[in-house]
Amino acid sequence: MAVITEHGNTNGNHSNDTNTNTNTNSNDINSKMEGISKAATESPHLGERQLSTAQTIPEFFAKKNIFVTGGTGFLGAVLIEALLDTHPDIGTIYVLVRSKRNFDPNERIKRLLQKPIFQKYNEKSLAKVVPVVGELTEPNFGFGSELLQEMIERVNVIYHSAATIRFNSHLRTAILTNLTGTMRSIELAKQLKQLSAYIYCSTAFCNSNNRGLITEEVYKSQFDPYEMMKMAENDDEWIDFTQQKCKSFLKDHPNTYTFTKNLSENLLMAEMSGLPAAIVRPSIVYGTLEYPMKGWVGNANSGHLGFLAGFIKGIFRTMCGSANAIIDIIPCDYVINSSLVMGWYVGTRHIEQPEIIHCTSGEVNPLNLAQFCDIINDSVERHPPNSFVWKPATKLRNGWRYNLFFYLFHLLPAMIFYIPEKLFNLGMPQHTAYEYMRVFQNGTKAFDYFLDKDFRYSMKNALRVSSMIHESDRKRYNFDASRCDWSEFIDRCLIGIRRFYFKESAVTTKWHRNYWMAFNILHYAGFVAIFAVLLCVFGPLLGLKIGLPLSLCVWGFLIWL
């Protein structure tokens, strides 16, 4: 059973804070959390809760009504599909959508349900997915009295996955979305008359300010989550809020995302004691391995999938990080499977405190960056796209070598490529290569932190829960990555990006292989062209005697680079 525990930072000592306005001492926080926890156990509906006797996941979700936040995102869409797939008699799936001017929420859900992953469902099944308009940070999500009462009377399970996933969102935005939004979902959960399960989608990175083996426990936040929510509501606190002041709050957290996710977990532990709640912590989420279809990647714009989309078009050709660092990737359907399993798990037994599991792969099936680069290079050669800007290939580089390569072989070619890109509609959709390079640069800076450090995530609780799944559910709801074939998985992701993002055929033909061979010849011809340019520059200026060896030296350096 999980508890809030104190863990050291990088030097092994828990950091102390002297700002009395925003950080209470440990006794005050513990006292406050104990009081809130007591209030939670005294919820008027808690005593009425009856445990489900369902032995299987489908049996548990039969006739259950679900409320989902973040349902229009990549993970959310796969979650909704998986819920529909659990049982033909699943109840209503209420999906929170934001209210916008000239915006029809029904049309947005209709577009969502037109995605390929929903093709197997008939109109009757899809009609169970119902949009509810509301604001994540508003009390009761801003629902009208009739809708709120309907939710209180009918909803059994809450999946809260809505969050700002930008690593470096403004601190106030991150608090309001990730922390206050979580508080609103908790408030609703505690009003429900028939709460069976509350599942919070967190992240394995929420404790990335720690080193060594990160356990499946809630690591005590350095600031009081309640005080941080009050601060976010106070306009005066954000006047002249500098980056330096932001860092004073983040301390040893790498960004606002991990900081607020850790706060949210502490909030959930305080508020949901005695209630059927669980926290699922995925690592780097890629496309699906198996369900609802192989290689589904959504729009491939989120997370590290954006890197793969640029990679297979030959736009992103380098990675920064240590060769031996573990890149802890996990299939999207494993994350969803673990979320469904945890819904069943906490809904069928008495839970004293929220259960926490990691949905990660590093401890059971590690993949380092060097192996990752080899796999994606091999995969794209076997399954090249219909077109690409240059021969797709990536290589690990660090420090000045990485920066120099980026400016010479990413940014400069993107600027040169701008005109033909516009004229002939080449490259990536929606944005120019130059624009993608800027996004890539910012994303790399944010992601570097997680690729050059030794993060390890315990799977003890996750494997324990996994072992309790009914035999009939083992294959369908598997989330143990120990037997995942990374080469096969990456193949499916790259083909999925071709098929679903670039709208190309999923079949690799002889034409694709000939196209690859042609670009391979051009790739090496480019080396010759670079030498010719260098010789044409240095030869006339310095003479052949000096210009030739100098050209060879510079050329050799660029090839090495």
mmCIF file of C-alpha atoms in Angstrom, residues 122-499:
data_model
loop_
_atom_site.group_PDB
_atom_site.id
_atom_site.type_symbol
_atom_site.label_atom_id
_atom_site.label_comp_id
_atom_site.label_asym_id
_atom_site.label_seq_id
_atom_site.Cartn_x
_atom_site.Cartn_y
_atom_site.Cartn_z
ATOM 1 C CA ASN A 122 -21.749 0.741 -34.809
ATOM 2 C CA GLU A 123 -23.767 3.906 -34.199
ATOM 3 C CA LYS A 124 -25.412 2.466 -31.104
ATOM 4 C CA SER A 125 -22.049 1.842 -29.441
ATOM 5 C CA LEU A 126 -20.599 5.218 -30.462
ATOM 6 C CA ALA A 127 -23.709 6.970 -29.111
ATOM 7 C CA LYS A 128 -22.516 5.968 -25.630
ATOM 8 C CA VAL A 129 -19.717 8.561 -25.950
ATOM 9 C CA VAL A 130 -21.333 11.824 -24.807
ATOM 10 C CA PRO A 131 -19.610 15.225 -24.672
ATOM 11 C CA VAL A 132 -20.111 17.366 -21.561
ATOM 12 C CA VAL A 133 -19.050 20.991 -21.878
ATOM 13 C CA GLY A 134 -17.036 22.377 -19.003
ATOM 14 C CA GLU A 135 -13.847 24.059 -17.840
ATOM 15 C CA LEU A 136 -11.203 21.950 -16.134
ATOM 16 C CA THR A 137 -10.353 24.557 -13.483
ATOM 17 C CA GLU A 138 -13.899 25.662 -12.590
ATOM 18 C CA PRO A 139 -15.740 24.282 -9.513
ATOM 19 C CA ASN A 140 -17.789 21.290 -10.664
ATOM 20 C CA PHE A 141 -16.230 21.967 -14.087
ATOM 21 C CA GLY A 142 -18.808 24.732 -14.543
ATOM 22 C CA PHE A 143 -21.574 22.168 -15.122
ATOM 23 C CA GLY A 144 -25.178 23.299 -14.910
ATOM 24 C CA SER A 145 -27.215 21.978 -11.981
ATOM 25 C CA GLU A 146 -29.066 19.352 -14.056
ATOM 26 C CA LEU A 147 -25.904 17.960 -15.637
ATOM 27 C CA LEU A 148 -24.071 17.959 -12.316
ATOM 28 C CA GLN A 149 -26.895 16.063 -10.660
ATOM 29 C CA GLU A 150 -26.919 13.546 -13.511
ATOM 30 C CA MET A 151 -23.199 12.976 -13.046
ATOM 31 C CA ILE A 152 -23.543 12.592 -9.273
ATOM 32 C CA GLU A 153 -26.343 10.076 -9.675
ATOM 33 C CA ARG A 154 -24.922 8.038 -12.562
ATOM 34 C CA VAL A 155 -21.104 8.158 -12.828
ATOM 35 C CA ASN A 156 -19.216 5.214 -11.330
ATOM 36 C CA VAL A 157 -15.660 5.629 -12.631
ATOM 37 C CA ILE A 158 -13.502 8.703 -13.268
ATOM 38 C CA TYR A 159 -10.421 8.733 -15.493
ATOM 39 C CA HIS A 160 -8.545 11.994 -15.059
ATOM 40 C CA SER A 161 -5.863 12.411 -17.724
ATOM 41 C CA ALA A 162 -6.300 16.069 -18.737
ATOM 42 C CA ALA A 163 -3.097 18.059 -18.307
ATOM 43 C CA THR A 164 -0.817 20.486 -20.046
ATOM 44 C CA ILE A 165 1.922 18.197 -21.347
ATOM 45 C CA ARG A 166 4.268 21.019 -22.320
ATOM 46 C CA PHE A 167 7.309 20.588 -20.123
ATOM 47 C CA ASN A 168 7.918 24.304 -19.788
ATOM 48 C CA SER A 169 4.449 25.802 -19.520
ATOM 49 C CA HIS A 170 4.251 28.946 -17.415
ATOM 50 C CA LEU A 171 4.120 27.900 -13.766
ATOM 51 C CA ARG A 172 0.692 29.473 -13.235
ATOM 52 C CA THR A 173 -0.746 27.663 -16.257
ATOM 53 C CA ALA A 174 0.757 24.361 -15.105
ATOM 54 C CA ILE A 175 -0.658 24.772 -11.591
ATOM 55 C CA LEU A 176 -4.143 25.692 -12.802
ATOM 56 C CA THR A 177 -4.316 22.884 -15.352
ATOM 57 C CA ASN A 178 -2.421 20.067 -13.676
ATOM 58 C CA LEU A 179 -3.083 20.760 -9.996
ATOM 59 C CA THR A 180 -6.334 22.714 -9.755
ATOM 60 C CA GLY A 181 -7.802 20.570 -12.549
ATOM 61 C CA THR A 182 -6.980 17.476 -10.494
ATOM 62 C CA MET A 183 -8.634 19.043 -7.454
ATOM 63 C CA ARG A 184 -11.833 19.602 -9.465
ATOM 64 C CA SER A 185 -11.919 15.950 -10.546
ATOM 65 C CA ILE A 186 -11.389 14.863 -6.925
ATOM 66 C CA GLU A 187 -14.208 17.145 -5.750
ATOM 67 C CA LEU A 188 -16.550 15.546 -8.263
ATOM 68 C CA ALA A 189 -15.420 12.039 -7.312
ATOM 69 C CA LYS A 190 -16.260 12.698 -3.649
ATOM 70 C CA GLN A 191 -19.778 13.801 -4.575
ATOM 71 C CA LEU A 192 -20.600 10.684 -6.601
ATOM 72 C CA LYS A 193 -23.192 8.414 -5.047
ATOM 73 C CA GLN A 194 -21.722 5.265 -6.581
ATOM 74 C CA LEU A 195 -17.977 5.822 -6.953
ATOM 75 C CA SER A 196 -16.314 2.544 -7.961
ATOM 76 C CA ALA A 197 -12.904 3.820 -9.101
ATOM 77 C CA TYR A 198 -10.914 7.008 -9.642
ATOM 78 C CA ILE A 199 -7.799 6.690 -11.822
ATOM 79 C CA TYR A 200 -5.279 9.509 -12.187
ATOM 80 C CA CYS A 201 -2.869 9.462 -15.130
ATOM 81 C CA SER A 202 0.382 10.876 -13.787
ATOM 82 C CA THR A 203 3.897 10.412 -15.156
ATOM 83 C CA ALA A 204 6.969 8.429 -14.147
ATOM 84 C CA PHE A 205 8.876 11.709 -14.516
ATOM 85 C CA CYS A 206 7.071 13.377 -11.588
ATOM 86 C CA ASN A 207 9.909 12.204 -9.326
ATOM 87 C CA SER A 208 12.746 12.887 -11.743
ATOM 88 C CA ASN A 209 14.344 15.204 -9.193
ATOM 89 C CA ASN A 210 15.401 12.030 -7.386
ATOM 90 C CA ARG A 211 18.096 9.511 -8.236
ATOM 91 C CA GLY A 212 18.432 5.777 -7.883
ATOM 92 C CA LEU A 213 15.441 3.448 -7.856
ATOM 93 C CA ILE A 214 12.184 5.436 -7.840
ATOM 94 C CA THR A 215 9.565 3.456 -5.967
ATOM 95 C CA GLU A 216 5.794 3.250 -6.411
ATOM 96 C CA GLU A 217 5.099 5.677 -3.599
ATOM 97 C CA VAL A 218 4.105 9.339 -3.533
ATOM 98 C CA TYR A 219 7.204 11.417 -2.940
ATOM 99 C CA LYS A 220 6.482 14.305 -0.613
ATOM 100 C CA SER A 221 6.327 17.646 -2.426
ATOM 101 C CA GLN A 222 8.497 20.524 -1.235
ATOM 102 C CA PHE A 223 5.522 22.883 -1.346
ATOM 103 C CA ASP A 224 2.002 22.574 -0.027
ATOM 104 C CA PRO A 225 -0.332 21.857 -2.988
ATOM 105 C CA TYR A 226 -3.162 23.819 -1.341
ATOM 106 C CA GLU A 227 -0.999 26.908 -1.003
ATOM 107 C CA MET A 228 0.144 26.567 -4.602
ATOM 108 C CA MET A 229 -3.475 26.493 -5.805
ATOM 109 C CA LYS A 230 -4.212 29.647 -3.787
ATOM 110 C CA MET A 231 -1.157 31.296 -5.284
ATOM 111 C CA ALA A 232 -2.327 30.487 -8.820
ATOM 112 C CA GLU A 233 -5.640 32.267 -8.140
ATOM 113 C CA ASN A 234 -3.934 35.422 -6.861
ATOM 114 C CA ASP A 235 -3.100 37.828 -9.711
ATOM 115 C CA ASP A 236 -0.720 39.832 -7.511
ATOM 116 C CA GLU A 237 1.573 36.828 -7.088
ATOM 117 C CA TRP A 238 2.315 36.801 -10.819
ATOM 118 C CA ILE A 239 3.281 40.414 -11.332
ATOM 119 C CA ASP A 240 6.902 40.486 -12.533
ATOM 120 C CA PHE A 241 7.137 36.720 -12.071
ATOM 121 C CA THR A 242 10.593 36.070 -13.496
ATOM 122 C CA GLN A 243 12.254 32.874 -14.655
ATOM 123 C CA GLN A 244 14.527 33.118 -11.644
ATOM 124 C CA LYS A 245 11.529 33.207 -9.303
ATOM 125 C CA CYS A 246 10.084 30.208 -11.111
ATOM 126 C CA LYS A 247 13.306 28.287 -10.490
ATOM 127 C CA SER A 248 13.032 29.084 -6.769
ATOM 128 C CA PHE A 249 9.810 27.076 -6.751
ATOM 129 C CA LEU A 250 10.956 24.257 -9.017
ATOM 130 C CA LYS A 251 14.163 23.760 -7.046
ATOM 131 C CA ASP A 252 15.576 20.441 -8.309
ATOM 132 C CA HIS A 253 12.618 19.656 -10.580
ATOM 133 C CA PRO A 254 13.600 20.017 -14.259
ATOM 134 C CA ASN A 255 10.385 21.769 -15.366
ATOM 135 C CA THR A 256 6.892 22.902 -14.386
ATOM 136 C CA TYR A 257 5.328 19.698 -15.708
ATOM 137 C CA THR A 258 7.073 17.294 -13.322
ATOM 138 C CA PHE A 259 6.752 19.820 -10.487
ATOM 139 C CA THR A 260 2.963 20.126 -10.757
ATOM 140 C CA LYS A 261 2.465 16.411 -11.364
ATOM 141 C CA ASN A 262 4.260 15.697 -8.086
ATOM 142 C CA LEU A 263 2.061 18.270 -6.342
ATOM 143 C CA SER A 264 -1.032 16.626 -7.825
ATOM 144 C CA GLU A 265 -0.034 13.226 -6.484
ATOM 145 C CA ASN A 266 0.400 14.701 -3.008
ATOM 146 C CA LEU A 267 -3.001 16.336 -3.312
ATOM 147 C CA LEU A 268 -4.591 13.052 -4.334
ATOM 148 C CA MET A 269 -3.034 11.202 -1.418
ATOM 149 C CA ALA A 270 -4.430 13.785 0.996
ATOM 150 C CA GLU A 271 -7.896 13.913 -0.514
ATOM 151 C CA MET A 272 -8.588 10.303 -1.542
ATOM 152 C CA SER A 273 -7.559 8.296 1.502
ATOM 153 C CA GLY A 274 -10.055 5.495 2.023
ATOM 154 C CA LEU A 275 -11.516 5.894 -1.470
ATOM 155 C CA PRO A 276 -11.001 3.567 -4.489
ATOM 156 C CA ALA A 277 -8.250 5.558 -6.198
ATOM 157 C CA ALA A 278 -5.110 4.728 -8.159
ATOM 158 C CA ILE A 279 -2.238 6.571 -9.815
ATOM 159 C CA VAL A 280 -0.758 5.277 -13.070
ATOM 160 C CA ARG A 281 2.701 6.572 -13.989
ATOM 161 C CA PRO A 282 3.663 5.972 -17.639
ATOM 162 C CA SER A 283 7.094 6.823 -19.017
ATOM 163 C CA ILE A 284 7.648 7.883 -22.670
ATOM 164 C CA VAL A 285 4.446 6.913 -24.476
ATOM 165 C CA TYR A 286 4.794 5.713 -28.070
ATOM 166 C CA GLY A 287 2.184 4.263 -30.428
ATOM 167 C CA THR A 288 0.176 1.117 -29.837
ATOM 168 C CA LEU A 289 1.711 -2.334 -29.995
ATOM 169 C CA GLU A 290 -1.472 -4.316 -30.527
ATOM 170 C CA TYR A 291 -4.748 -2.639 -29.515
ATOM 171 C CA PRO A 292 -6.957 -1.267 -30.929
ATOM 172 C CA MET A 293 -4.714 -1.659 -33.998
ATOM 173 C CA LYS A 294 -1.006 -2.026 -34.555
ATOM 174 C CA GLY A 295 0.966 1.199 -34.706
ATOM 175 C CA TRP A 296 -1.777 3.733 -33.972
ATOM 176 C CA VAL A 297 0.020 7.013 -33.249
ATOM 177 C CA GLY A 298 -2.750 9.613 -33.189
ATOM 178 C CA ASN A 299 -1.529 12.832 -34.764
ATOM 179 C CA ALA A 300 2.129 12.036 -33.910
ATOM 180 C CA ASN A 301 2.610 15.585 -32.644
ATOM 181 C CA SER A 302 2.895 14.828 -28.959
ATOM 182 C CA GLY A 303 5.896 13.702 -26.961
ATOM 183 C CA HIS A 304 8.724 11.798 -28.586
ATOM 184 C CA LEU A 305 6.497 10.595 -31.441
ATOM 185 C CA GLY A 306 7.073 14.028 -32.982
ATOM 186 C CA PHE A 307 10.767 13.181 -33.209
ATOM 187 C CA LEU A 308 9.998 9.928 -35.037
ATOM 188 C CA ALA A 309 7.711 11.764 -37.491
ATOM 189 C CA GLY A 310 10.509 14.173 -38.356
ATOM 190 C CA PHE A 311 13.083 11.399 -38.391
ATOM 191 C CA ILE A 312 11.410 9.256 -41.065
ATOM 192 C CA LYS A 313 11.251 12.296 -43.366
ATOM 193 C CA GLY A 314 14.983 12.898 -42.942
ATOM 194 C CA ILE A 315 14.462 16.197 -41.115
ATOM 195 C CA PHE A 316 15.608 15.221 -37.601
ATOM 196 C CA ARG A 317 18.954 13.465 -37.949
ATOM 197 C CA THR A 318 20.556 13.625 -34.528
ATOM 198 C CA MET A 319 19.845 12.912 -30.876
ATOM 199 C CA CYS A 320 21.463 14.236 -27.740
ATOM 200 C CA GLY A 321 22.150 11.912 -24.836
ATOM 201 C CA SER A 322 24.377 9.260 -23.353
ATOM 202 C CA ALA A 323 24.714 6.046 -25.363
ATOM 203 C CA ASN A 324 24.130 3.938 -22.255
ATOM 204 C CA ALA A 325 21.202 5.980 -20.942
ATOM 205 C CA ILE A 326 17.912 4.069 -20.873
ATOM 206 C CA ILE A 327 15.146 5.502 -23.046
ATOM 207 C CA ASP A 328 12.148 4.211 -21.117
ATOM 208 C CA ILE A 329 9.484 3.870 -23.819
ATOM 209 C CA ILE A 330 6.128 2.152 -23.362
ATOM 210 C CA PRO A 331 3.370 1.238 -25.852
ATOM 211 C CA CYS A 332 0.262 3.399 -25.587
ATOM 212 C CA ASP A 333 -2.017 0.367 -25.225
ATOM 213 C CA TYR A 334 0.047 -0.803 -22.231
ATOM 214 C CA VAL A 335 -0.697 2.508 -20.501
ATOM 215 C CA ILE A 336 -4.399 2.130 -21.244
ATOM 216 C CA ASN A 337 -4.407 -1.526 -20.205
ATOM 217 C CA SER A 338 -2.795 -0.652 -16.881
ATOM 218 C CA SER A 339 -5.407 2.079 -16.346
ATOM 219 C CA LEU A 340 -8.278 -0.349 -16.969
ATOM 220 C CA VAL A 341 -6.698 -2.971 -14.743
ATOM 221 C CA MET A 342 -6.301 -0.446 -11.925
ATOM 222 C CA GLY A 343 -9.945 0.563 -12.302
ATOM 223 C CA TRP A 344 -10.918 -3.071 -11.787
ATOM 224 C CA TYR A 345 -8.365 -3.552 -9.018
ATOM 225 C CA VAL A 346 -9.400 -0.655 -6.761
ATOM 226 C CA GLY A 347 -13.070 -1.221 -7.594
ATOM 227 C CA THR A 348 -13.093 -4.803 -6.316
ATOM 228 C CA ARG A 349 -11.319 -4.472 -2.961
ATOM 229 C CA HIS A 350 -11.064 -2.149 0.031
ATOM 230 C CA ILE A 351 -8.313 0.435 -0.509
ATOM 231 C CA GLU A 352 -6.901 2.334 2.472
ATOM 232 C CA GLN A 353 -4.785 4.674 0.346
ATOM 233 C CA PRO A 354 -4.455 5.261 -3.403
ATOM 234 C CA GLU A 355 -2.515 2.540 -5.199
ATOM 235 C CA ILE A 356 0.437 3.633 -7.346
ATOM 236 C CA ILE A 357 1.958 1.692 -10.225
ATOM 237 C CA HIS A 358 4.639 2.459 -12.786
ATOM 238 C CA CYS A 359 3.874 1.647 -16.404
ATOM 239 C CA THR A 360 7.480 1.560 -17.573
ATOM 240 C CA SER A 361 9.961 -0.755 -19.246
ATOM 241 C CA GLY A 362 13.455 0.172 -18.083
ATOM 242 C CA GLU A 363 13.677 -2.279 -15.186
ATOM 243 C CA VAL A 364 12.203 -5.279 -17.013
ATOM 244 C CA ASN A 365 13.284 -4.710 -20.637
ATOM 245 C CA PRO A 366 15.883 -1.923 -20.849
ATOM 246 C CA LEU A 367 16.620 -0.177 -24.152
ATOM 247 C CA ASN A 368 19.517 2.272 -24.252
ATOM 248 C CA LEU A 369 19.873 5.206 -26.648
ATOM 249 C CA ALA A 370 22.555 3.546 -28.755
ATOM 250 C CA GLN A 371 20.295 0.537 -29.323
ATOM 251 C CA PHE A 372 17.327 2.822 -29.979
ATOM 252 C CA CYS A 373 19.193 4.690 -32.721
ATOM 253 C CA ASP A 374 20.291 1.416 -34.330
ATOM 254 C CA ILE A 375 16.723 0.098 -34.286
ATOM 255 C CA ILE A 376 15.092 3.181 -35.824
ATOM 256 C CA ASN A 377 17.828 3.458 -38.484
ATOM 257 C CA ASP A 378 17.342 -0.192 -39.413
ATOM 258 C CA SER A 379 13.550 0.087 -39.315
ATOM 259 C CA VAL A 380 13.280 3.113 -41.611
ATOM 260 C CA GLU A 381 15.595 1.451 -44.135
ATOM 261 C CA ARG A 382 13.259 -1.548 -44.264
ATOM 262 C CA HIS A 383 10.106 0.592 -44.259
ATOM 263 C CA PRO A 384 10.927 3.931 -45.923
ATOM 264 C CA PRO A 385 8.131 6.493 -46.464
ATOM 265 C CA ASN A 386 6.853 7.638 -49.855
ATOM 266 C CA SER A 387 9.105 10.685 -49.777
ATOM 267 C CA PHE A 388 11.656 12.344 -47.565
ATOM 268 C CA VAL A 389 13.790 15.460 -47.508
ATOM 269 C CA TRP A 390 17.028 13.543 -47.066
ATOM 270 C CA LYS A 391 18.054 9.999 -46.266
ATOM 271 C CA PRO A 392 16.657 9.256 -42.772
ATOM 272 C CA ALA A 393 19.421 8.420 -40.330
ATOM 273 C CA THR A 394 20.123 9.520 -36.794
ATOM 274 C CA LYS A 395 23.184 9.480 -34.596
ATOM 275 C CA LEU A 396 23.945 10.320 -30.982
ATOM 276 C CA ARG A 397 25.953 13.487 -30.443
ATOM 277 C CA ASN A 398 26.650 15.585 -27.370
ATOM 278 C CA GLY A 399 27.890 19.021 -26.384
ATOM 279 C CA TRP A 400 29.472 21.242 -29.026
ATOM 280 C CA ARG A 401 29.372 18.426 -31.595
ATOM 281 C CA TYR A 402 25.600 18.187 -31.282
ATOM 282 C CA ASN A 403 25.126 21.979 -31.449
ATOM 283 C CA LEU A 404 27.411 22.391 -34.468
ATOM 284 C CA PHE A 405 25.728 19.531 -36.323
ATOM 285 C CA PHE A 406 22.305 20.998 -35.573
ATOM 286 C CA TYR A 407 23.155 24.425 -36.999
ATOM 287 C CA LEU A 408 25.074 23.117 -40.020
ATOM 288 C CA PHE A 409 22.918 20.150 -41.015
ATOM 289 C CA HIS A 410 19.516 20.972 -39.550
ATOM 290 C CA LEU A 411 18.926 24.706 -39.365
ATOM 291 C CA LEU A 412 20.959 25.876 -42.380
ATOM 292 C CA PRO A 413 19.503 23.288 -44.835
ATOM 293 C CA ALA A 414 15.999 24.054 -43.513
ATOM 294 C CA MET A 415 16.490 27.717 -44.418
ATOM 295 C CA ILE A 416 17.759 26.791 -47.903
ATOM 296 C CA PHE A 417 14.947 24.275 -48.358
ATOM 297 C CA TYR A 418 12.243 26.835 -47.563
ATOM 298 C CA ILE A 419 11.577 27.996 -51.154
ATOM 299 C CA PRO A 420 11.351 24.560 -52.876
ATOM 300 C CA GLU A 421 9.353 23.318 -49.905
ATOM 301 C CA LYS A 422 6.722 25.998 -50.516
ATOM 302 C CA LEU A 423 6.759 25.647 -54.291
ATOM 303 C CA PHE A 424 6.539 21.857 -54.520
ATOM 304 C CA ASN A 425 4.765 20.968 -51.255
ATOM 305 C CA LEU A 426 7.637 18.843 -49.967
ATOM 306 C CA GLY A 427 8.552 17.712 -46.463
ATOM 307 C CA MET A 428 6.310 17.752 -43.397
ATOM 308 C CA PRO A 429 2.649 18.846 -43.304
ATOM 309 C CA GLN A 430 1.347 22.018 -41.612
ATOM 310 C CA HIS A 431 4.706 23.713 -40.995
ATOM 311 C CA THR A 432 7.969 24.363 -42.818
ATOM 312 C CA ALA A 433 11.147 22.435 -42.006
ATOM 313 C CA TYR A 434 12.597 25.598 -40.456
ATOM 314 C CA GLU A 435 9.622 25.883 -38.094
ATOM 315 C CA TYR A 436 9.955 22.217 -37.169
ATOM 316 C CA MET A 437 13.659 22.753 -36.470
ATOM 317 C CA ARG A 438 12.844 25.424 -33.939
ATOM 318 C CA VAL A 439 10.300 23.139 -32.265
ATOM 319 C CA PHE A 440 12.847 20.303 -32.369
ATOM 320 C CA GLN A 441 15.491 22.495 -30.760
ATOM 321 C CA ASN A 442 13.200 23.567 -27.917
ATOM 322 C CA GLY A 443 11.895 20.030 -27.435
ATOM 323 C CA THR A 444 15.401 18.608 -27.347
ATOM 324 C CA LYS A 445 16.442 21.053 -24.645
ATOM 325 C CA ALA A 446 13.439 20.025 -22.544
ATOM 326 C CA PHE A 447 13.930 16.299 -23.137
ATOM 327 C CA ASP A 448 17.715 16.165 -22.728
ATOM 328 C CA TYR A 449 17.327 16.006 -18.953
ATOM 329 C CA PHE A 450 15.630 12.621 -19.180
ATOM 330 C CA LEU A 451 18.081 11.095 -21.665
ATOM 331 C CA ASP A 452 21.400 11.594 -19.938
ATOM 332 C CA LYS A 453 20.589 10.487 -16.392
ATOM 333 C CA ASP A 454 20.111 7.111 -14.775
ATOM 334 C CA PHE A 455 16.402 6.906 -13.972
ATOM 335 C CA ARG A 456 15.132 3.602 -12.642
ATOM 336 C CA TYR A 457 11.506 2.856 -11.879
ATOM 337 C CA SER A 458 10.434 0.048 -9.554
ATOM 338 C CA MET A 459 7.781 -2.264 -10.995
ATOM 339 C CA LYS A 460 7.132 -4.233 -7.806
ATOM 340 C CA ASN A 461 3.546 -3.072 -7.270
ATOM 341 C CA ALA A 462 2.711 -3.086 -10.987
ATOM 342 C CA LEU A 463 3.873 -6.690 -11.377
ATOM 343 C CA ARG A 464 1.986 -7.707 -8.242
ATOM 344 C CA VAL A 465 -1.258 -6.248 -9.597
ATOM 345 C CA SER A 466 -0.567 -7.728 -13.048
ATOM 346 C CA SER A 467 -0.215 -11.196 -11.526
ATOM 347 C CA MET A 468 -3.735 -10.905 -10.065
ATOM 348 C CA ILE A 469 -5.453 -10.421 -13.438
ATOM 349 C CA HIS A 470 -7.852 -13.227 -14.344
ATOM 350 C CA GLU A 471 -6.379 -15.744 -16.759
ATOM 351 C CA SER A 472 -8.906 -14.807 -19.447
ATOM 352 C CA ASP A 473 -7.723 -11.173 -19.316
ATOM 353 C CA ARG A 474 -3.959 -11.759 -19.261
ATOM 354 C CA LYS A 475 -3.301 -11.313 -22.969
ATOM 355 C CA ARG A 476 -5.825 -8.573 -23.732
ATOM 356 C CA TYR A 477 -4.931 -6.363 -20.757
ATOM 357 C CA ASN A 478 -1.220 -7.048 -20.543
ATOM 358 C CA PHE A 479 1.017 -4.131 -19.534
ATOM 359 C CA ASP A 480 4.184 -6.028 -18.636
ATOM 360 C CA ALA A 481 6.828 -4.862 -21.137
ATOM 361 C CA SER A 482 9.360 -7.559 -20.220
ATOM 362 C CA ARG A 483 8.677 -9.529 -23.407
ATOM 363 C CA CYS A 484 8.162 -6.583 -25.735
ATOM 364 C CA ASP A 485 10.244 -6.870 -28.924
ATOM 365 C CA TRP A 486 11.478 -3.299 -29.370
ATOM 366 C CA SER A 487 12.458 -3.807 -33.007
ATOM 367 C CA GLU A 488 8.967 -5.062 -33.874
ATOM 368 C CA PHE A 489 7.373 -2.288 -31.817
ATOM 369 C CA ILE A 490 9.386 0.471 -33.534
ATOM 370 C CA ASP A 491 8.519 -1.041 -36.927
ATOM 371 C CA ARG A 492 4.839 -0.730 -36.072
ATOM 372 C CA CYS A 493 5.246 2.837 -34.844
ATOM 373 C CA LEU A 494 7.101 3.997 -37.966
ATOM 374 C CA ILE A 495 4.605 2.291 -40.270
ATOM 375 C CA GLY A 496 1.840 3.822 -38.150
ATOM 376 C CA ILE A 497 3.310 7.302 -38.634
ATOM 377 C CA ARG A 498 3.415 6.688 -42.388
ATOM 378 C CA ARG A 499 -0.144 5.448 -42.423
#
